[in-house]
CSV table of C-alpha atoms in Angstrom, one decimal:
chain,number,residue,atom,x,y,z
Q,1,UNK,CA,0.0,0.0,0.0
Q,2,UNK,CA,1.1,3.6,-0.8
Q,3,UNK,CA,2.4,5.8,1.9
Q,4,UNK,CA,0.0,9.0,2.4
Q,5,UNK,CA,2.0,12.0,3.5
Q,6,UNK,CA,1.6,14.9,5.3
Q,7,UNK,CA,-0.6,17.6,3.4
Q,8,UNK,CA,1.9,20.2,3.5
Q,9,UNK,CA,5.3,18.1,2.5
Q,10,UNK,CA,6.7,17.6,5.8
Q,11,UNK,CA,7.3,14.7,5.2
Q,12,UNK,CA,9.6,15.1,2.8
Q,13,UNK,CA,11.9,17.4,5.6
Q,14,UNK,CA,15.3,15.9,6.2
Q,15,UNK,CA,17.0,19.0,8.1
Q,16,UNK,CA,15.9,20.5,10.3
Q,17,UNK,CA,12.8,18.5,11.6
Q,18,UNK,CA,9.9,20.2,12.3
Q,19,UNK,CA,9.4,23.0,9.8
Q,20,UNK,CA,7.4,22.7,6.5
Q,21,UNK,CA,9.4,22.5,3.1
Q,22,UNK,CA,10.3,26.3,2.6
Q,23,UNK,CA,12.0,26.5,5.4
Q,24,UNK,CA,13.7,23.3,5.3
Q,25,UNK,CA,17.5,22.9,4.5
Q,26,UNK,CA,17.2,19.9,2.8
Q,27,UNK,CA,14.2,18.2,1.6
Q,28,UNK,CA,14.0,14.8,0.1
Q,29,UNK,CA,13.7,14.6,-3.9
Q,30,UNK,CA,13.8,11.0,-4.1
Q,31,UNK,CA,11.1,10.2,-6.5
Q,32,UNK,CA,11.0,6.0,-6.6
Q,33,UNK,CA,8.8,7.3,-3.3
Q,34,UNK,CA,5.3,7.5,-3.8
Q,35,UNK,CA,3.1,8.9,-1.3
Q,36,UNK,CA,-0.8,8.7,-2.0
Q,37,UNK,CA,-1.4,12.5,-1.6
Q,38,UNK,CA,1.5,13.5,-3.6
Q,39,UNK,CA,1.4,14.3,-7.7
Q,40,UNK,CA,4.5,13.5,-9.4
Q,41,UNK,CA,5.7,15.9,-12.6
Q,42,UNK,CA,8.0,15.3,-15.5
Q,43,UNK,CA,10.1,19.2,-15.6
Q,44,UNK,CA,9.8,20.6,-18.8
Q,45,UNK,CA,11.3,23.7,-17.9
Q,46,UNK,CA,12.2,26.0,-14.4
Q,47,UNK,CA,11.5,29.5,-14.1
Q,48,UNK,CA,13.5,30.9,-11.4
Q,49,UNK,CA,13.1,33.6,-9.4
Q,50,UNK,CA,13.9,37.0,-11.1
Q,51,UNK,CA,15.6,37.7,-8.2
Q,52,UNK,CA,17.5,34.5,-7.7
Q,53,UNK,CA,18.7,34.2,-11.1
Q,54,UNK,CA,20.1,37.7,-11.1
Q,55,UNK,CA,22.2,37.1,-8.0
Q,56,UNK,CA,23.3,33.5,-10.0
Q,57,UNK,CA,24.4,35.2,-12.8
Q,58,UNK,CA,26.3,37.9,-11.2
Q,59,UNK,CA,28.5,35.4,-9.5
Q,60,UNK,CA,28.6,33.2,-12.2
Q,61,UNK,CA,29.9,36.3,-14.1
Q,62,UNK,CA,26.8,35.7,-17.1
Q,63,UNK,CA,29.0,32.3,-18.0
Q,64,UNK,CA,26.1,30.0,-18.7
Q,65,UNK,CA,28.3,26.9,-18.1
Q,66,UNK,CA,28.8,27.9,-14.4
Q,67,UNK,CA,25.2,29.3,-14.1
Q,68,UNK,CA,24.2,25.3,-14.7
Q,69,UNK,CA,26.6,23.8,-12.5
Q,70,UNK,CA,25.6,26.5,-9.4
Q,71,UNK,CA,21.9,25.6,-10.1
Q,72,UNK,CA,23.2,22.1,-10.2
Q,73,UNK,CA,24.7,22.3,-7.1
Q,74,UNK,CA,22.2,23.7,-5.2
Q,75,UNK,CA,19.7,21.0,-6.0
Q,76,UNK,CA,22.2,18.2,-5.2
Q,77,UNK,CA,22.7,19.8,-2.3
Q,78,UNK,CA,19.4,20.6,-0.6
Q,79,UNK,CA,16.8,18.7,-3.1
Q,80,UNK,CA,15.1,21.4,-4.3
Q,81,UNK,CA,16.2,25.1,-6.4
Q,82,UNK,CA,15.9,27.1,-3.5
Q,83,UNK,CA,18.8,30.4,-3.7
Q,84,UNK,CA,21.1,30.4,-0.5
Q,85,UNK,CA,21.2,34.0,-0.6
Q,86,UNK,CA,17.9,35.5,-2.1
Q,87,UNK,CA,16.0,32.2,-0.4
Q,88,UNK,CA,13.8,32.3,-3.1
Q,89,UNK,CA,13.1,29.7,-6.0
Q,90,UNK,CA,10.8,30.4,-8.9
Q,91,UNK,CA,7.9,28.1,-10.5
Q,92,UNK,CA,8.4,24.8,-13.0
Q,93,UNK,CA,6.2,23.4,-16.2
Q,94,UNK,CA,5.7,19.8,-16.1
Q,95,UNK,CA,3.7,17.1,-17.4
Q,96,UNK,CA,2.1,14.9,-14.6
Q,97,UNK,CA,3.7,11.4,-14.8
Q,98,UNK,CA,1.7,10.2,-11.4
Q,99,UNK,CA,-1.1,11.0,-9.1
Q,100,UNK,CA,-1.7,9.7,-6.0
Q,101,UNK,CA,-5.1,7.4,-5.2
Q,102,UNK,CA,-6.3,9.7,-2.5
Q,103,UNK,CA,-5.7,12.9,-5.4
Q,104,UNK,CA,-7.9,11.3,-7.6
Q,105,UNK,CA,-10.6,13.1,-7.8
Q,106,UNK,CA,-9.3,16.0,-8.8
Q,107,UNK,CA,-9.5,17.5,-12.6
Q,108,UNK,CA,-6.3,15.9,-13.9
Q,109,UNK,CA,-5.1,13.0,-15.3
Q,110,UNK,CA,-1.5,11.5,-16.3
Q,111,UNK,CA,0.1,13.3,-19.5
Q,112,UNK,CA,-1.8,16.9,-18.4
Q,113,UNK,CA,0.8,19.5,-18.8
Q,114,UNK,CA,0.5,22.0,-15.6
Q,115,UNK,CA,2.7,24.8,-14.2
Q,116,UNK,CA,3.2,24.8,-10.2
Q,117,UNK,CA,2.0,28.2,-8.9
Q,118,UNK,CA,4.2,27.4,-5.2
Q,119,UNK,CA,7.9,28.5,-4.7
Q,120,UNK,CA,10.7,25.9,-5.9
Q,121,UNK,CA,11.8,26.6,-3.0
Q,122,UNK,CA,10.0,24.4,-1.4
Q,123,UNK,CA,9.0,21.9,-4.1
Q,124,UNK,CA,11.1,18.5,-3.6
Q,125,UNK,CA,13.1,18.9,-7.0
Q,126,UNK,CA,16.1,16.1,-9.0
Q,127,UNK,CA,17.3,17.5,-12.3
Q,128,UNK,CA,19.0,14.8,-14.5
Q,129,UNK,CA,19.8,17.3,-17.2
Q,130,UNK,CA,19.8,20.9,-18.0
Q,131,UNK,CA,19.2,21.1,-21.5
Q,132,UNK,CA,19.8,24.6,-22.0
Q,133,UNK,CA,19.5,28.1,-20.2
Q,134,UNK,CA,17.5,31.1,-21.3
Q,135,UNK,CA,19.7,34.0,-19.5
Q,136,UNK,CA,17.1,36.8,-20.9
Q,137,UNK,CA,14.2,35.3,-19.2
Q,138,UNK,CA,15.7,33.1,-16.3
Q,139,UNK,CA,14.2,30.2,-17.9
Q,140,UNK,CA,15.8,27.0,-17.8
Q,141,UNK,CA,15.1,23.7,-19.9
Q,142,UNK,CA,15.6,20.3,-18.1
Q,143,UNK,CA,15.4,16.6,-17.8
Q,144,UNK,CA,14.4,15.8,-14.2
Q,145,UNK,CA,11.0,15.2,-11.8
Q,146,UNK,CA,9.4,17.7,-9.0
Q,147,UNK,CA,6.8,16.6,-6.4
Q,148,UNK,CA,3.8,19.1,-6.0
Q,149,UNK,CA,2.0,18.5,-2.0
Q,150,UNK,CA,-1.7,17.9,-1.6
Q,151,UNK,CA,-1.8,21.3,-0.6
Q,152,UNK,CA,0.2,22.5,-3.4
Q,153,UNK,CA,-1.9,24.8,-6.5
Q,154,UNK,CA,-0.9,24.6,-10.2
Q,155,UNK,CA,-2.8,25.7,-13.0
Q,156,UNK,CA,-3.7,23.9,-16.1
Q,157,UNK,CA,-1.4,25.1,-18.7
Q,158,UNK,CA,-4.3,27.2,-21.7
Q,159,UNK,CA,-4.9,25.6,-24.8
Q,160,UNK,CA,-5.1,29.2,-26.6
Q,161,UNK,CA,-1.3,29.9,-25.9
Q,162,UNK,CA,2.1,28.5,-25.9
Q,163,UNK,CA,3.5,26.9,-23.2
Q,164,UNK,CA,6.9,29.4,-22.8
Q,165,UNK,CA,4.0,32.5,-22.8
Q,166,UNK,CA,2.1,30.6,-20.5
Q,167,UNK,CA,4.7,30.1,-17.9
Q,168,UNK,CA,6.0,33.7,-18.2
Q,169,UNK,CA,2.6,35.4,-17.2
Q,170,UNK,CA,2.2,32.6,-14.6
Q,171,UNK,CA,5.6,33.1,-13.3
Q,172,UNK,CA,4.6,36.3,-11.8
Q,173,UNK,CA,1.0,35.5,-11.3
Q,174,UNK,CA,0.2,37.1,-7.8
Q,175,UNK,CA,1.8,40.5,-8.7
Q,176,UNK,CA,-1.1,41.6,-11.1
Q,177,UNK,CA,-4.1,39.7,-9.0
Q,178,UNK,CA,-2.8,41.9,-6.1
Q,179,UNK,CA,-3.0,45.2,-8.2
Q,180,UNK,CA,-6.5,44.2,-9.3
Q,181,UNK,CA,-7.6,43.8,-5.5
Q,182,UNK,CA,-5.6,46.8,-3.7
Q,183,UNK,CA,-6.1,49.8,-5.4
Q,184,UNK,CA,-9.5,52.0,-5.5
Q,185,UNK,CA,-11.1,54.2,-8.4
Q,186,UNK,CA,-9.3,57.8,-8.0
Q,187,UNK,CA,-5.7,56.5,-6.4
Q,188,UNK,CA,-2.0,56.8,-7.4
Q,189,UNK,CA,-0.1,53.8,-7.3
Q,190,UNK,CA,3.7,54.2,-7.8
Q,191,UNK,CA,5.6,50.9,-9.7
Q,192,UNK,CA,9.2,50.3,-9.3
Q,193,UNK,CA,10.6,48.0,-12.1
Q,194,UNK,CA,8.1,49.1,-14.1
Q,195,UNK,CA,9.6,47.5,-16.9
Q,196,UNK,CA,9.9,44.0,-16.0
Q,197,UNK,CA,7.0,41.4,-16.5
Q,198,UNK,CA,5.1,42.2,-13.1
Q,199,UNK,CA,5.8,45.6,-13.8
Q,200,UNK,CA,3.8,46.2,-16.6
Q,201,UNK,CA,1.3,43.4,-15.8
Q,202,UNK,CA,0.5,45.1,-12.2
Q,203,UNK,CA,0.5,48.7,-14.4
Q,204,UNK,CA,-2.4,46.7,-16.6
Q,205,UNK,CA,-4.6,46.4,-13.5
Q,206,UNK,CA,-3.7,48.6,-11.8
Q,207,UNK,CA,-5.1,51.5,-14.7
Q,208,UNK,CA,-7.8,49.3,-15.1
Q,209,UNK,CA,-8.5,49.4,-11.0
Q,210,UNK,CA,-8.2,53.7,-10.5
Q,211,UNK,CA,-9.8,54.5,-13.7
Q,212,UNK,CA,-9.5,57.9,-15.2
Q,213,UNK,CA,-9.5,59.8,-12.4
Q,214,UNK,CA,-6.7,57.3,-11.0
Q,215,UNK,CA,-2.6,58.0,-11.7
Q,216,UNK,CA,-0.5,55.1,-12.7
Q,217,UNK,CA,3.3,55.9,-12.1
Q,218,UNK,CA,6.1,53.5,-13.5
Q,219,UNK,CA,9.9,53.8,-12.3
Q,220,UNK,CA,12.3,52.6,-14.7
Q,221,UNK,CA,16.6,53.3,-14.2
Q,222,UNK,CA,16.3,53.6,-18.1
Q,223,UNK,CA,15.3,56.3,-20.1
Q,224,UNK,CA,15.3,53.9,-23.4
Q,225,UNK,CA,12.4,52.2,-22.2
Q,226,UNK,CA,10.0,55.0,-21.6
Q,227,UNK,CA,8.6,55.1,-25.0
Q,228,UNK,CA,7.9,51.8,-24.9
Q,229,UNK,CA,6.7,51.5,-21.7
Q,230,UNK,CA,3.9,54.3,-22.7
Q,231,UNK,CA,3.1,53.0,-26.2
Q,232,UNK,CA,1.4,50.0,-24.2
Q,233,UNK,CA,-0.8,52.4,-22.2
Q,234,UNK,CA,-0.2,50.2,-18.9
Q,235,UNK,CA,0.8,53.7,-17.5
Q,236,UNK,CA,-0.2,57.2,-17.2
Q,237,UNK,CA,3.4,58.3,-17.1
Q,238,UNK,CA,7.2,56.4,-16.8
Q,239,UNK,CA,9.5,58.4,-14.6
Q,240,UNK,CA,13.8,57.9,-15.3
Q,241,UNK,CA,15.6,56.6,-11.5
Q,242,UNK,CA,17.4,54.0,-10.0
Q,243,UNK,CA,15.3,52.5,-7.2
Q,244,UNK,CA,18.1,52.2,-5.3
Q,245,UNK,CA,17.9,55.8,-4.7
Q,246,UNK,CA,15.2,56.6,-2.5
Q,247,UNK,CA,15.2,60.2,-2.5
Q,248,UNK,CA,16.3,60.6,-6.0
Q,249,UNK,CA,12.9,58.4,-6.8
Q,250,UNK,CA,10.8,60.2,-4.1
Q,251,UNK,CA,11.1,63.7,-6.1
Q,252,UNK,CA,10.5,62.4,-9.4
Q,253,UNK,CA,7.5,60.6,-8.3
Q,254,UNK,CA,6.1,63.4,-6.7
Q,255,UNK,CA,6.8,65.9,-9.8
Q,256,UNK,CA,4.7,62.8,-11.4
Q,257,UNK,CA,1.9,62.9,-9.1
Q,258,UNK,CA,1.5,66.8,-9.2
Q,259,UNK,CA,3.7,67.1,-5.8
Q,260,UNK,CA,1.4,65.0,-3.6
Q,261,UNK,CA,2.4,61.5,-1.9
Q,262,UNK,CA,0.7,58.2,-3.7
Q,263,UNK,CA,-2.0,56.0,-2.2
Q,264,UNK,CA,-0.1,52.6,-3.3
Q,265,UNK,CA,3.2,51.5,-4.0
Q,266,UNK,CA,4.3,48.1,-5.3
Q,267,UNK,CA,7.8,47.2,-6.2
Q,268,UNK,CA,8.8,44.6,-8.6
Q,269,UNK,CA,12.6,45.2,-8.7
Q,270,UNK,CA,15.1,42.3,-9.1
Q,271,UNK,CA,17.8,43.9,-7.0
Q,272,UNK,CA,18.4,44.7,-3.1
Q,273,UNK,CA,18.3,47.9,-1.2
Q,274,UNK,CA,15.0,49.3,-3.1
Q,275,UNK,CA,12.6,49.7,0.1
Q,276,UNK,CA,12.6,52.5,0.9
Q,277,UNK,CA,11.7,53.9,-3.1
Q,278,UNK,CA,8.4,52.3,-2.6
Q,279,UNK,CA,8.3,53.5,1.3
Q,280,UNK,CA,8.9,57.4,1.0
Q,281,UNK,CA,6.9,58.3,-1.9
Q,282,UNK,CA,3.6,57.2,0.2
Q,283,UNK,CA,1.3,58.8,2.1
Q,284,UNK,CA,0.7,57.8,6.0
Q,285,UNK,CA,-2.0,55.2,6.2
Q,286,UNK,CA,-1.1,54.1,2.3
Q,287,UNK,CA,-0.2,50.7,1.3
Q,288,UNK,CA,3.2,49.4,0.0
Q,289,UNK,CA,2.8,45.8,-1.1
Q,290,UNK,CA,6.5,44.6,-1.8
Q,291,UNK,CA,6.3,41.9,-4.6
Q,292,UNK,CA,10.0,41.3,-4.7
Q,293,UNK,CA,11.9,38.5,-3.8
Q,294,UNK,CA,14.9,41.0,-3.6
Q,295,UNK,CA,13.2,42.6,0.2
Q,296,UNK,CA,14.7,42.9,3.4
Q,297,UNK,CA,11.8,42.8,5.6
Q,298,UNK,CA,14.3,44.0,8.4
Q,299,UNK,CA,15.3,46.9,6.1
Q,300,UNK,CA,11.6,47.7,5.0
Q,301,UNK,CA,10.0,48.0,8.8
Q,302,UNK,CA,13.0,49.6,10.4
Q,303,UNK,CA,13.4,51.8,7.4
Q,304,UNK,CA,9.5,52.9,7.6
Q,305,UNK,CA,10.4,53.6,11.3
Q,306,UNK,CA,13.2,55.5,10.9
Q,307,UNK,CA,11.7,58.4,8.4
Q,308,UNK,CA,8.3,57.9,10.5
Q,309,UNK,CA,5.9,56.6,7.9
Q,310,UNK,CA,2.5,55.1,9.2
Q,311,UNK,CA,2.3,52.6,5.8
Q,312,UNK,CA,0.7,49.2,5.5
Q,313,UNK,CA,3.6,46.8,4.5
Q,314,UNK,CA,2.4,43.7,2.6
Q,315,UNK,CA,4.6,41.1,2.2
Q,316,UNK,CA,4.9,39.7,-1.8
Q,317,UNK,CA,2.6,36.3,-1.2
Q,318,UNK,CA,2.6,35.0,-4.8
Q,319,UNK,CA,-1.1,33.5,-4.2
Q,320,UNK,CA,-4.0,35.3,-4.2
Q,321,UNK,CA,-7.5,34.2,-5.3
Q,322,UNK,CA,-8.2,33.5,-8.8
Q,323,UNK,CA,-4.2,34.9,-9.5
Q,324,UNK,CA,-3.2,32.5,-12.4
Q,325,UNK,CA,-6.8,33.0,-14.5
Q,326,UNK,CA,-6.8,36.9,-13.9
Q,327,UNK,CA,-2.5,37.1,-15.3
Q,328,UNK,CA,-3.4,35.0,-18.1
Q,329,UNK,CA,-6.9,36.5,-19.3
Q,330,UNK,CA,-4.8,39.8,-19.2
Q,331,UNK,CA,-2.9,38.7,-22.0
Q,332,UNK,CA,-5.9,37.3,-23.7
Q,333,UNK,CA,-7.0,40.8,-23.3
Q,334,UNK,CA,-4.1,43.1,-24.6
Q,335,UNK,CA,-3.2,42.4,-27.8
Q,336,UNK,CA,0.1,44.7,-27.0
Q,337,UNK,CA,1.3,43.1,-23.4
Q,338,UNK,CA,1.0,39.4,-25.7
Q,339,UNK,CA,2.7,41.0,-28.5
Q,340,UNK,CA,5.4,41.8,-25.8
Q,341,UNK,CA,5.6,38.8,-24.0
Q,342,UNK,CA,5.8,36.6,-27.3
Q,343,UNK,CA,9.0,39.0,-28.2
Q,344,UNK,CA,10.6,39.7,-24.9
Q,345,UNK,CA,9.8,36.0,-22.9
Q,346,UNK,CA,9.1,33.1,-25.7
């Protein structure tokens, strides 16, 4: 008879005992294991982390050879892609190669192809082969298995799209869902990395979500992607800084917003030392929802202390309700954002 596991992979902890998956230091990828609560997935490709990747390739040095053999590593190491540094892992396309008797009633079947919508970093991961590495769009082919939990979500990969486009709008799923639900008709929301794929996804909603009275704000550190940026009409206007300036943002946000603080900020950077951009240009009582991987929560809540800013600080949780079918009927949508992902993520 088939083990059953614990719902949320603990049983899959080897160090330490006693914390779930995430936390874990090494989890067990061992797939001749079959629990009966547990789906098994052929990879087809990882999407790491934006994040995570960037801090890979920086100490790789971009050498794509070394880039594999760190990503490598880290699996062999702790059984699944989590990054020692960021702590953050990314999402995987697979086609389900088993499903557990007590899972059986779900709306899946051997041979579907899904995408995992929780964190490799705490998905129980073996890679037998990279097959090649897509630096431009963190992507990376392989031959290898992940497990996805009884309690973990995936979402049916769309017949109406490709499976590379698909896993790019999932990939950053929560980020627009969230600037559906936060903002109200009439506010400013302020987005740093307005440039990357949850940058101009979360601009998409978050235009559609203020309306026009509302003022949509994108930072960007180059001024070469401001005409693009505003030829998709995701925002009402792209300002030039490096979020790693805060006060340098602050002013040219609030020249943006005709001098007065914004009701939302969401950042969607890739790099560190960006919290307090998306803290100082808000008002007291405002919300700053961090979507990066790249925050220091220490930084963030000692930061808003320190300049004395009475914000709402939520914390990037990729899930929220309905996340994966909201991102990808956004792109069903715009026929501009699909245009861009087809070019910029395929």
């Amino acid at each position: 008879m088939t083990m059953k596991g614990n719902k949320y992979g603990t049983h899959r902890v080897i160090e330490p005992q006693g914390v779930l998956t995430q936390a874990a230091y090494k989890i067990d990828n061992d797939m001749s294991k079959r629990y009966s609560n547990e789906i098994i997935c052929d990879v087809i490709s990882l999407n790491i982390d934006s994040a995570s990747f960037t801090q890979i390739e920086d100490v790789c040095g971009g050498d794509e050879q070394k880039i594999g053999e760190m990503i490598l590593s880290i699996v062999a190491e702790r059984g699944k892609q989590q990054n020692p540094v960021t702590g953050s892992g990314g999402m995987f396309i697979g086609k389900v190669a088993y499903i557990g008797e007590d899972l059986k009633d779900r709306d899946l079947k051997v041979g579907d192809k899904i995408a995992s919508l929780v964190s490799l970093s705490m998905t129980p991961l073996r890679i037998d082969k990279i097959l090649a590495i897509h630096k431009e769009i963190d992507r990376v082919d392989i031959i290898g298995q992940a497990v996805l939990f009884e309690s973990g979500i995936y979402a049916k990969l769309p017949e109406d799209m490709s499976e590379a486009l698909a896993l790019a709008a999932l990939d950053v799923a929560g980020a627009p869902a969230q600037a559906r639900k936060l903002p109200k008709t009439g506010d400013s929301v302020l987005i740093l990395g307005a440039n990357g794929k949850s940058g101009v996804l979360c601009g998409y909603e978050a235009m559609k979500a203020v309306g026009p009275t509302g003022n949509v704000v994108g930072v960007v550190r180059n001024p070469k992607q401001v005409d693009g940026l505003m030829e998709l009409g995701v925002f009402n206007k792209v300002i030039v800084a490096s979020a790693t300036e805060p006060v340098a943002v602050l002013e040219a946000a609030l020249a943006a917003n005709d001098g007065k603080e914004y009701d939302i900020s969401i950042s969607c950077v890739n790099v560190e030392s960006c919290e307090m951009s998306a803290i100082l240009p808000v008002r007291d009582d405002g919300l700053v929802y961090f979507f990066s991987m790249a925050t220091s929560f220490t930084k963030a809540a000692l930061g808003a202390e320190g300049v004395g800013k009475d914000v709402t600080m939520i914390v990037g949780n990729g899930y929220t309700k309905d996340h994966a079918e909201i991102t990808l009927n956004i792109l069903r949508e715009s026929e501009k954002l699909r245009k861009l992902f087809d070019q910029k993520y395929v």
